[in-house]
PDB file of C-alpha atoms and ligand atoms in Angstrom:
ATOM      1  CA  MET A 130      89.881 104.982  88.270  1.00  0.00           C
ATOM      2  CA  PRO A 131      93.406 104.007  88.973  1.00  0.00           C
ATOM      3  CA  VAL A 132      94.210 107.020  91.839  1.00  0.00           C
ATOM      4  CA  ALA A 133      98.101 108.157  91.397  1.00  0.00           C
ATOM      5  CA  ALA A 134      99.098 107.370  94.894  1.00  0.00           C
ATOM      6  CA  LEU A 135     101.611 109.848  96.136  1.00  0.00           C
ATOM      7  CA  PHE A 136     102.119 108.857  99.763  1.00  0.00           C
ATOM      8  CA  ARG A 137     104.161 105.593  97.480  1.00  0.00           C
ATOM      9  CA  ASP A 138     106.750 108.253  96.616  1.00  0.00           C
ATOM     10  CA  ASP A 139     106.854 110.582  99.826  1.00  0.00           C
ATOM     11  CA  PHE A 140     106.054 108.724 102.609  1.00  0.00           C
ATOM     12  CA  TYR A 141     105.675 112.450 104.571  1.00  0.00           C
ATOM     13  CA  LEU A 142     103.863 114.157 102.114  1.00  0.00           C
ATOM     14  CA  LYS A 143     100.334 115.477 104.564  1.00  0.00           C
ATOM     15  CA  THR A 144      98.333 117.769 101.580  1.00  0.00           C
ATOM     16  CA  ALA A 145      97.973 117.952  98.082  1.00  0.00           C
ATOM     17  CA  GLU A 146      95.649 118.863  95.595  1.00  0.00           C
ATOM     18  CA  ALA A 147      93.423 116.772  93.547  1.00  0.00           C
ATOM     19  CA  THR A 148      90.458 116.533  90.933  1.00  0.00           C
ATOM     20  CA  VAL A 149      86.832 114.509  91.871  1.00  0.00           C
ATOM     21  CA  THR A 150      86.917 111.620  89.653  1.00  0.00           C
ATOM     22  CA  ALA A 151      83.945 108.990  90.688  1.00  0.00           C
ATOM     23  CA  VAL A 152      81.528 109.490  94.217  1.00  0.00           C
ATOM     24  CA  HIS A 153      79.894 106.421  94.781  1.00  0.00           C
ATOM     25  CA  GLU A 154      76.191 105.452  95.973  1.00  0.00           C
ATOM     26  CA  ASP A 155      77.884 105.279  99.425  1.00  0.00           C
ATOM     27  CA  GLY A 156      79.578 108.292  99.163  1.00  0.00           C
ATOM     28  CA  GLY A 157      82.660 107.269  98.855  1.00  0.00           C
ATOM     29  CA  ILE A 158      85.229 109.977  96.946  1.00  0.00           C
ATOM     30  CA  GLU A 159      87.550 108.437  93.540  1.00  0.00           C
ATOM     31  CA  LEU A 160      90.562 111.285  93.242  1.00  0.00           C
ATOM     32  CA  ASP A 161      92.596 111.695  89.960  1.00  0.00           C
ATOM     33  CA  ARG A 162      96.036 111.128  92.661  1.00  0.00           C
ATOM     34  CA  THR A 163      96.174 111.260  96.329  1.00  0.00           C
ATOM     35  CA  CYS A 164      98.666 111.629  99.626  1.00  0.00           C
ATOM     36  CA  PHE A 165      95.523 109.167 101.514  1.00  0.00           C
ATOM     37  CA  TYR A 166      97.360 105.533 102.713  1.00  0.00           C
ATOM     38  CA  ALA A 167      94.230 102.988 102.189  1.00  0.00           C
ATOM     39  CA  THR A 168      93.813 100.072 104.293  1.00  0.00           C
ATOM     40  CA  SER A 169      96.199  97.133 103.215  1.00  0.00           C
ATOM     41  CA  GLY A 170      99.137  95.132 105.026  1.00  0.00           C
ATOM     42  CA  GLY A 171      97.850  95.603 108.384  1.00  0.00           C
ATOM     43  CA  GLN A 172      98.015  99.283 108.699  1.00  0.00           C
ATOM     44  CA  PRO A 173      95.024 101.677 108.570  1.00  0.00           C
ATOM     45  CA  GLY A 174      94.010 103.698 106.466  1.00  0.00           C
ATOM     46  CA  ASP A 175      94.218 108.021 106.851  1.00  0.00           C
ATOM     47  CA  THR A 176      91.290 110.072 107.716  1.00  0.00           C
ATOM     48  CA  GLY A 177      91.435 113.541 107.225  1.00  0.00           C
ATOM     49  CA  HIS A 178      89.580 116.214 105.439  1.00  0.00           C
ATOM     50  CA  LEU A 179      88.804 117.117 101.424  1.00  0.00           C
ATOM     51  CA  GLU A 180      89.301 121.422 101.433  1.00  0.00           C
ATOM     52  CA  ARG A 181      86.956 122.936  98.587  1.00  0.00           C
ATOM     53  CA  ALA A 182      87.497 126.218  96.651  1.00  0.00           C
ATOM     54  CA  ASP A 183      84.715 127.969  99.350  1.00  0.00           C
ATOM     55  CA  GLY A 184      86.858 127.119 102.630  1.00  0.00           C
ATOM     56  CA  SER A 185      84.077 124.420 103.734  1.00  0.00           C
ATOM     57  CA  ARG A 186      85.419 120.493 104.340  1.00  0.00           C
ATOM     58  CA  ILE A 187      84.835 117.223 103.662  1.00  0.00           C
ATOM     59  CA  GLN A 188      86.006 115.129 106.558  1.00  0.00           C
ATOM     60  CA  LEU A 189      86.760 111.985 106.385  1.00  0.00           C
ATOM     61  CA  GLY A 190      86.780 108.952 108.528  1.00  0.00           C
ATOM     62  CA  GLN A 191      88.506 105.989 106.466  1.00  0.00           C
ATOM     63  CA  THR A 192      90.315 105.099 103.183  1.00  0.00           C
ATOM     64  CA  ARG A 193      89.596 101.992 102.020  1.00  0.00           C
ATOM     65  CA  HIS A 194      91.046 100.269  98.376  1.00  0.00           C
ATOM     66  CA  GLY A 195      87.851  99.432  95.339  1.00  0.00           C
ATOM     67  CA  ALA A 196      88.188  96.840  94.093  1.00  0.00           C
ATOM     68  CA  SER A 197      91.017  96.562  93.105  1.00  0.00           C
ATOM     69  CA  LYS A 198      95.125  98.135  94.869  1.00  0.00           C
ATOM     70  CA  ASP A 199      95.506 100.869  92.228  1.00  0.00           C
ATOM     71  CA  ILE A 200      91.362 102.447  93.505  1.00  0.00           C
ATOM     72  CA  ILE A 201      91.314 104.300  96.842  1.00  0.00           C
ATOM     73  CA  ILE A 202      88.069 105.688  98.311  1.00  0.00           C
ATOM     74  CA  HIS A 203      87.966 108.272 100.588  1.00  0.00           C
ATOM     75  CA  VAL A 204      84.836 107.543 102.506  1.00  0.00           C
ATOM     76  CA  PRO A 205      84.012 110.859 104.342  1.00  0.00           C
ATOM     77  CA  LEU A 206      82.054 110.614 107.795  1.00  0.00           C
ATOM     78  CA  ASP A 207      78.450 110.537 108.068  1.00  0.00           C
ATOM     79  CA  GLY A 208      76.257 113.961 107.206  1.00  0.00           C
ATOM     80  CA  GLN A 209      79.101 115.197 105.304  1.00  0.00           C
ATOM     81  CA  PRO A 210      79.127 117.305 102.395  1.00  0.00           C
ATOM     82  CA  GLN A 211      78.717 115.398  98.925  1.00  0.00           C
ATOM     83  CA  PRO A 212      81.671 116.785  95.689  1.00  0.00           C
ATOM     84  CA  PHE A 213      80.374 116.249  92.606  1.00  0.00           C
ATOM     85  CA  VAL A 214      83.050 114.957  89.880  1.00  0.00           C
ATOM     86  CA  GLY A 215      84.941 117.561  88.361  1.00  0.00           C
ATOM     87  CA  GLU A 216      86.012 119.842  91.115  1.00  0.00           C
ATOM     88  CA  ARG A 217      89.506 120.582  91.976  1.00  0.00           C
ATOM     89  CA  LEU A 218      89.526 119.581  96.248  1.00  0.00           C
ATOM     90  CA  LYS A 219      92.694 120.381  98.658  1.00  0.00           C
ATOM     91  CA  LEU A 220      93.507 117.179 100.873  1.00  0.00           C
ATOM     92  CA  ALA A 221      95.059 117.070 104.207  1.00  0.00           C
ATOM     93  CA  ILE A 222      95.551 114.285 106.088  1.00  0.00           C
ATOM     94  CA  ASP A 223      95.734 113.697 109.696  1.00  0.00           C
ATOM     95  CA  TRP A 224      99.364 113.921 109.909  1.00  0.00           C
ATOM     96  CA  ASP A 225      99.768 113.215 113.762  1.00  0.00           C
ATOM     97  CA  ARG A 226      97.443 110.012 113.252  1.00  0.00           C
ATOM     98  CA  ARG A 227      99.540 109.212 110.428  1.00  0.00           C
ATOM     99  CA  HIS A 228     103.111 109.618 111.928  1.00  0.00           C
ATOM    100  CA  ARG A 229     101.783 107.530 114.504  1.00  0.00           C
ATOM    101  CA  LEU A 230     101.350 104.703 111.986  1.00  0.00           C
ATOM    102  CA  MET A 231     104.399 105.396 110.638  1.00  0.00           C
ATOM    103  CA  ARG A 232     106.112 105.342 113.270  1.00  0.00           C
ATOM    104  CA  MET A 233     104.921 102.032 114.903  1.00  0.00           C
ATOM    105  CA  HIS A 234     104.836 100.069 111.329  1.00  0.00           C
ATOM    106  CA  THR A 235     107.979 100.737 112.047  1.00  0.00           C
ATOM    107  CA  ALA A 236     108.512  99.607 114.774  1.00  0.00           C
ATOM    108  CA  CYS A 237     107.136  96.007 113.492  1.00  0.00           C
ATOM    109  CA  HIS A 238     109.240  96.044 111.768  1.00  0.00           C
ATOM    110  CA  LEU A 239     112.085  96.109 114.020  1.00  0.00           C
ATOM    111  CA  LEU A 240     110.342  93.285 115.512  1.00  0.00           C
ATOM    112  CA  SER A 241     110.755  91.137 113.063  1.00  0.00           C
ATOM    113  CA  VAL A 242     114.078  91.574 112.866  1.00  0.00           C
ATOM    114  CA  VAL A 243     114.753  90.733 116.835  1.00  0.00           C
ATOM    115  CA  CYS A 244     112.136  87.259 116.660  1.00  0.00           C
ATOM    116  CA  PRO A 245     112.583  86.353 113.647  1.00  0.00           C
ATOM    117  CA  HIS A 246     109.971  83.815 113.168  1.00  0.00           C
ATOM    118  CA  PRO A 247     107.402  83.220 109.772  1.00  0.00           C
ATOM    119  CA  ILE A 248     104.865  86.052 110.778  1.00  0.00           C
ATOM    120  CA  THR A 249     101.613  84.993 110.464  1.00  0.00           C
ATOM    121  CA  GLY A 250      99.423  88.361 111.413  1.00  0.00           C
ATOM    122  CA  ALA A 251      99.861  91.876 112.531  1.00  0.00           C
ATOM    123  CA  ALA A 252      97.732  95.055 112.774  1.00  0.00           C
ATOM    124  CA  VAL A 253      99.432  98.590 113.364  1.00  0.00           C
ATOM    125  CA  GLY A 254      97.090 100.813 115.814  1.00  0.00           C
ATOM    126  CA  GLU A 255      98.017 104.375 116.542  1.00  0.00           C
ATOM    127  CA  ASP A 256      98.429 102.956 120.311  1.00  0.00           C
ATOM    128  CA  ASP A 257      98.581  99.400 120.556  1.00  0.00           C
ATOM    129  CA  SER A 258     100.194  97.028 117.334  1.00  0.00           C
ATOM    130  CA  ARG A 259     100.449  93.466 117.509  1.00  0.00           C
ATOM    131  CA  VAL A 260     101.954  90.724 115.538  1.00  0.00           C
ATOM    132  CA  ASP A 261     102.003  87.207 116.014  1.00  0.00           C
ATOM    133  CA  PHE A 262     104.909  84.616 115.576  1.00  0.00           C
ATOM    134  CA  ASP A 263     104.744  80.740 114.180  1.00  0.00           C
ATOM    135  CA  MET A 264     107.538  79.941 117.334  1.00  0.00           C
ATOM    136  CA  SER A 265     106.952  77.523 120.016  1.00  0.00           C
ATOM    137  CA  GLU A 266     109.140  79.055 122.357  1.00  0.00           C
ATOM    138  CA  THR A 267     109.642  81.926 125.258  1.00  0.00           C
ATOM    139  CA  ILE A 268     111.519  84.865 125.323  1.00  0.00           C
ATOM    140  CA  ASP A 269     111.616  87.479 127.874  1.00  0.00           C
ATOM    141  CA  LYS A 270     109.343  90.976 126.916  1.00  0.00           C
ATOM    142  CA  ASP A 271     112.533  92.714 128.690  1.00  0.00           C
ATOM    143  CA  ALA A 272     114.989  91.409 126.494  1.00  0.00           C
ATOM    144  CA  VAL A 273     112.951  92.310 123.091  1.00  0.00           C
ATOM    145  CA  THR A 274     111.901  95.567 124.535  1.00  0.00           C
ATOM    146  CA  ALA A 275     116.428  96.009 125.069  1.00  0.00           C
ATOM    147  CA  GLU A 276     117.031  94.652 121.249  1.00  0.00           C
ATOM    148  CA  LEU A 277     114.246  96.537 119.725  1.00  0.00           C
ATOM    149  CA  MET A 278     115.562 100.268 122.265  1.00  0.00           C
ATOM    150  CA  ALA A 279     119.132  99.435 120.849  1.00  0.00           C
ATOM    151  CA  LEU A 280     117.856  99.329 116.991  1.00  0.00           C
ATOM    152  CA  VAL A 281     115.915 101.975 117.358  1.00  0.00           C
ATOM    153  CA  ASN A 282     118.170 104.803 119.305  1.00  0.00           C
ATOM    154  CA  ALA A 283     121.292 103.609 116.620  1.00  0.00           C
ATOM    155  CA  ASP A 284     118.677 105.049 114.623  1.00  0.00           C
ATOM    156  CA  HIS A 285     120.105 103.295 111.380  1.00  0.00           C
ATOM    157  CA  PRO A 286     118.137 104.931 107.725  1.00  0.00           C
ATOM    158  CA  VAL A 287     114.826 103.108 106.458  1.00  0.00           C
ATOM    159  CA  TYR A 288     114.280 103.830 102.935  1.00  0.00           C
ATOM    160  CA  LEU A 289     112.476 101.869 100.008  1.00  0.00           C
ATOM    161  CA  GLN A 290     113.497 100.066  97.025  1.00  0.00           C
ATOM    162  CA  TRP A 291     111.959  98.863  93.985  1.00  0.00           C
ATOM    163  CA  ILE A 292     111.579  95.902  92.365  1.00  0.00           C
ATOM    164  CA  THR A 293     109.546  93.750  89.412  1.00  0.00           C
ATOM    165  CA  ASP A 294     106.482  91.286  90.752  1.00  0.00           C
ATOM    166  CA  GLU A 295     109.148  88.709  89.357  1.00  0.00           C
ATOM    167  CA  GLU A 296     112.207  89.390  90.350  1.00  0.00           C
ATOM    168  CA  LEU A 297     110.136  88.813  93.600  1.00  0.00           C
ATOM    169  CA  ALA A 298     108.497  85.321  92.220  1.00  0.00           C
ATOM    170  CA  ALA A 299     112.062  84.301  92.059  1.00  0.00           C
ATOM    171  CA  ASN A 300     113.426  84.892  95.481  1.00  0.00           C
ATOM    172  CA  PRO A 301     110.740  84.044  97.948  1.00  0.00           C
ATOM    173  CA  GLY A 302     112.487  83.638 100.460  1.00  0.00           C
ATOM    174  CA  ILE A 303     112.586  87.548 101.820  1.00  0.00           C
ATOM    175  CA  VAL A 304     109.632  87.383 102.705  1.00  0.00           C
ATOM    176  CA  LYS A 305     108.296  86.740 106.635  1.00  0.00           C
ATOM    177  CA  SER A 306     104.826  86.569 105.785  1.00  0.00           C
ATOM    178  CA  LYS A 307     103.387  83.230 105.960  1.00  0.00           C
ATOM    179  CA  ASN A 308      99.589  84.430 104.649  1.00  0.00           C
ATOM    180  CA  VAL A 309      99.834  88.135 104.729  1.00  0.00           C
ATOM    181  CA  ARG A 310     100.779  88.776 100.952  1.00  0.00           C
ATOM    182  CA  PRO A 311     103.440  90.715 100.015  1.00  0.00           C
ATOM    183  CA  PRO A 312     101.906  94.059  97.643  1.00  0.00           C
ATOM    184  CA  VAL A 313     101.852  92.474  94.679  1.00  0.00           C
ATOM    185  CA  GLY A 314      99.846  93.630  90.909  1.00  0.00           C
ATOM    186  CA  LEU A 315     100.822  96.938  90.640  1.00  0.00           C
ATOM    187  CA  GLY A 316     103.777  95.719  88.605  1.00  0.00           C
ATOM    188  CA  ARG A 317     106.483  96.193  90.605  1.00  0.00           C
ATOM    189  CA  VAL A 318     107.414  95.601  94.799  1.00  0.00           C
ATOM    190  CA  SER A 319     108.427  98.224  97.109  1.00  0.00           C
ATOM    191  CA  LEU A 320     111.286  96.758  99.793  1.00  0.00           C
ATOM    192  CA  VAL A 321     111.174  98.321 102.887  1.00  0.00           C
ATOM    193  CA  CYS A 322     115.433  98.407 104.097  1.00  0.00           C
ATOM    194  CA  ILE A 323     116.891  99.466 106.725  1.00  0.00           C
ATOM    195  CA  GLY A 324     120.325 100.134 107.324  1.00  0.00           C
ATOM    196  CA  ASP A 325     123.326 100.814 105.090  1.00  0.00           C
ATOM    197  CA  ASN A 326     122.834  98.042 102.225  1.00  0.00           C
ATOM    198  CA  SER A 327     119.641  96.930 104.355  1.00  0.00           C
ATOM    199  CA  SER A 328     122.288  95.560 106.977  1.00  0.00           C
ATOM    200  CA  VAL A 329     119.342  95.662 109.349  1.00  0.00           C
ATOM    201  CA  ASP A 330     116.688  93.742 107.066  1.00  0.00           C
ATOM    202  CA  SER A 331     114.871  93.883 103.980  1.00  0.00           C
ATOM    203  CA  GLN A 332     111.533  92.931 103.197  1.00  0.00           C
ATOM    204  CA  PRO A 333     108.890  93.554 100.962  1.00  0.00           C
ATOM    205  CA  CYS A 334     105.894  96.690 102.221  1.00  0.00           C
ATOM    206  CA  GLY A 335     103.163  98.581 100.781  1.00  0.00           C
ATOM    207  CA  GLY A 336     102.752 100.382 104.323  1.00  0.00           C
ATOM    208  CA  THR A 337     104.034 103.670 105.435  1.00  0.00           C
ATOM    209  CA  HIS A 338     107.653 103.937 106.980  1.00  0.00           C
ATOM    210  CA  VAL A 339     109.954 106.646 109.191  1.00  0.00           C
ATOM    211  CA  ALA A 340     112.572 107.640 107.507  1.00  0.00           C
ATOM    212  CA  ARG A 341     115.110 106.535 110.293  1.00  0.00           C
ATOM    213  CA  THR A 342     114.319 104.005 112.809  1.00  0.00           C
ATOM    214  CA  GLY A 343     115.149 106.610 115.957  1.00  0.00           C
ATOM    215  CA  GLU A 344     112.638 108.627 114.708  1.00  0.00           C
ATOM    216  CA  ILE A 345     110.323 105.292 116.283  1.00  0.00           C
ATOM    217  CA  GLY A 346     110.937 107.096 119.714  1.00  0.00           C
ATOM    218  CA  ALA A 347     110.613 105.647 122.961  1.00  0.00           C
ATOM    219  CA  ILE A 348     108.387 102.017 122.255  1.00  0.00           C
ATOM    220  CA  HIS A 349     108.391  98.805 124.917  1.00  0.00           C
ATOM    221  CA  ILE A 350     107.300  95.518 124.060  1.00  0.00           C
ATOM    222  CA  ALA A 351     103.846  95.698 127.058  1.00  0.00           C
ATOM    223  CA  LYS A 352     102.469  92.235 126.122  1.00  0.00           C
ATOM    224  CA  ILE A 353     103.576  88.078 124.919  1.00  0.00           C
ATOM    225  CA  GLU A 354     100.232  86.380 124.233  1.00  0.00           C
ATOM    226  CA  LYS A 355     100.520  82.233 123.791  1.00  0.00           C
ATOM    227  CA  LYS A 356      97.884  82.234 121.341  1.00  0.00           C
ATOM    228  CA  GLY A 357      97.669  78.449 121.210  1.00  0.00           C
ATOM    229  CA  LYS A 358     100.745  75.717 120.890  1.00  0.00           C
ATOM    230  CA  GLU A 359     102.523  77.638 117.857  1.00  0.00           C
ATOM    231  CA  ASN A 360     101.643  81.222 117.704  1.00  0.00           C
ATOM    232  CA  ARG A 361     102.941  83.622 120.550  1.00  0.00           C
ATOM    233  CA  ARG A 362     100.811  87.297 119.749  1.00  0.00           C
ATOM    234  CA  PHE A 363     103.530  90.269 120.806  1.00  0.00           C
ATOM    235  CA  ARG A 364     102.106  93.715 121.535  1.00  0.00           C
ATOM    236  CA  ILE A 365     104.045  97.061 121.159  1.00  0.00           C
ATOM    237  CA  ARG A 366     102.647 100.181 122.649  1.00  0.00           C
ATOM    238  CA  PHE A 367     104.924 104.092 122.853  1.00  0.00           C
ATOM    239  CA  GLY A 368     106.665 105.200 125.608  1.00  0.00           C
ATOM    240  CA  GLU A 369     108.693 103.421 127.751  1.00  0.00           C
ATOM    241  CA  ALA A 370     108.399  99.892 129.678  1.00  0.00           C
ATOM    242  CA  PRO A 371     106.369 100.717 132.802  1.00  0.00           C
ATOM    243  CA  ALA A 372     107.985  99.865 135.807  1.00  0.00           C
ATOM    244  CA  GLU A 373     107.030  96.139 137.043  1.00  0.00           C
ATOM    245  CA  ILE A 374     105.437  96.052 140.778  1.00  0.00           C
TER     246      ILE A 374
HETATM  247 ZN1   ZN B 580     105.697  97.236 106.454  1.00  0.00          ZN
END
């Protein structure tokens, strides 16, 4: 059953209340509305818990999409109690983890500005993220870090603009990913814009992002790996670059 994905309109929504609409044989739970982001576009789904009327909790190990993008399955950890269809629950995401993912995810957008090559893959993580680019030249990681931190420190606004699937289809040039498909299929697509009037970047993306680049904090490029002749894998980590020995 299609879900109201509350996180799409508010990335900072940490809690909500919802009604159980389905419980699958494997334990997966569907709700009528949710603040839990489901794994997609290289960003892992949320963890957290569902609180029952008696105060007991159902701990969730992951959140993923069902057969289509408008279905979200909340997956409990092993041995958790099962709710019943129609039950009202209080939802709470693991905010510390999600916020790290939002900071990292936004950093990946900035990296695509500093390194303007087609993206062939990306995986956002809590401690470490990677972005693969279709490029053949060698690039200095410390120079990339300095450019990234200039964008972070400029504290640019990050906001969404909505366009229709048709508008996106008419403007294929705005998609930077070569084989990560933009989040089409819901009728409208969110463009993640960075900087006033998208002065820094705009890119279709269905993930969650921080509101200003300054919120990302210190990050650095830990490694640039050569993965084939025309592929470079960048690893982003939190904190300042460790001093070279
Ligand atoms: Zn994004």
